[in-house]
Amino acid sequence: MESDPSISRDDPDLYLVRQIRAGDQRAWSQLIARYQGRLLAFARARLGDGGDAEDVLQETLLGFISSLRHYDEERSLETYLFAILRYKIQEQLTRRKRAPQTAFGFDAADDAPPGALEPATRETPSSIAARHESARTASRVLAGVLRTLIEELRDRDKLDDLAVVELLFYVGLRNKDIAERLGRDEKAVAGVKFRAIGRLSALLERAAAEGRFDPKAHSIEDLANDDATIAQVWRRHRLSCLKRSTIGAHLLGALDEPWESYTRFHLETVGCLMCRANLDDLSGPEGEAARPRLQEELFASSVGFLSRTAAMESVDETSNAESRKSK
Ligand SMILES: [Zn+2]
């Protein structure tokens, strides 16, 4: 597995995950060092500064290890970790018997990975897959076309329009509210919406023509207007989220327009909690001294689960190799 030539150190996350799957303790320690700051910042934003945030971070790392077999390497590691964290926070809030509060209320735990959600019930990925196959197809197709739509807007520096689309599809605001928030004309907002849905339909048609889904099973019109799935996919894949390096450049005042405005929009107007956690982590004077202590504690409390995971992985690996051979 380590000798797979397709694995490059250029993707540090993938490299780390593969090493961890093989039981590499140093890789596990590196992953903790890499993510603990932003995860802790996120947890503290929701739970306050008490010890709860650190507890939840620890549970998140354990949840990650125990669900590692189900982790899809094509999925962003950061997004996956945040999904587990959100679920653990939700659990914590339930324990406290207090309703969660979020800016737009879109921070529910409904996108936690199945492995992390139900570590005890052990529903198999294939049974979940079969049950949700149709919904999964819709999600996959929409994720692809939305990503293209967003890239096109970015490439053409149409970040003002991207902001409209984000409030429309992701946050779910009405034209009038979007116009108010962005200081734009309501007709202009309606125009952006019209073009975005048109483009989405065209991209869906292309995807159908390429055989990526069956338009008889999922009509293009239904897909293009499936607001709930679009919002869910957008959040799950963090389609418009900022790169950590972009947030860093924003902090240094090194971002050019229109990116600076868009970055502020995403952080402040949308109030994306995951990007804000990265911002807090990057900007906080917080805990340079405390971090190595925390990292050691997190590592010590979780490393015992690694060998177990690695053993299960090798069983999986054997059966995967068998099924690859038979293809
Ligand atoms: Zn974000």
GROMACS .gro file of C-alpha atoms and ligand atoms in nm, residues 166 170 238 240-242 266 272-276, ligand 1:
model
   13
  166GLU     CA    1  -2.459   3.149  -0.243
  170TYR     CA    2  -2.692   2.770   0.011
  238ARG     CA    3  -1.829   2.319   0.124
  240SER     CA    4  -1.785   2.793  -0.183
  241CYS     CA    5  -1.558   2.767   0.119
  242LEU     CA    6  -1.232   2.954   0.127
  266HIS     CA    7  -1.836   3.446   0.316
  272CYS     CA    8  -1.960   3.018   0.755
  273LEU     CA    9  -1.868   2.855   1.083
  274MET     CA   10  -1.598   2.631   0.940
  275CYS     CA   11  -1.417   2.913   0.764
  276ARG     CA   12  -1.452   3.127   1.074
  328ZN      ZN   13  -1.676   2.835   0.442
   0.00000   0.00000   0.00000
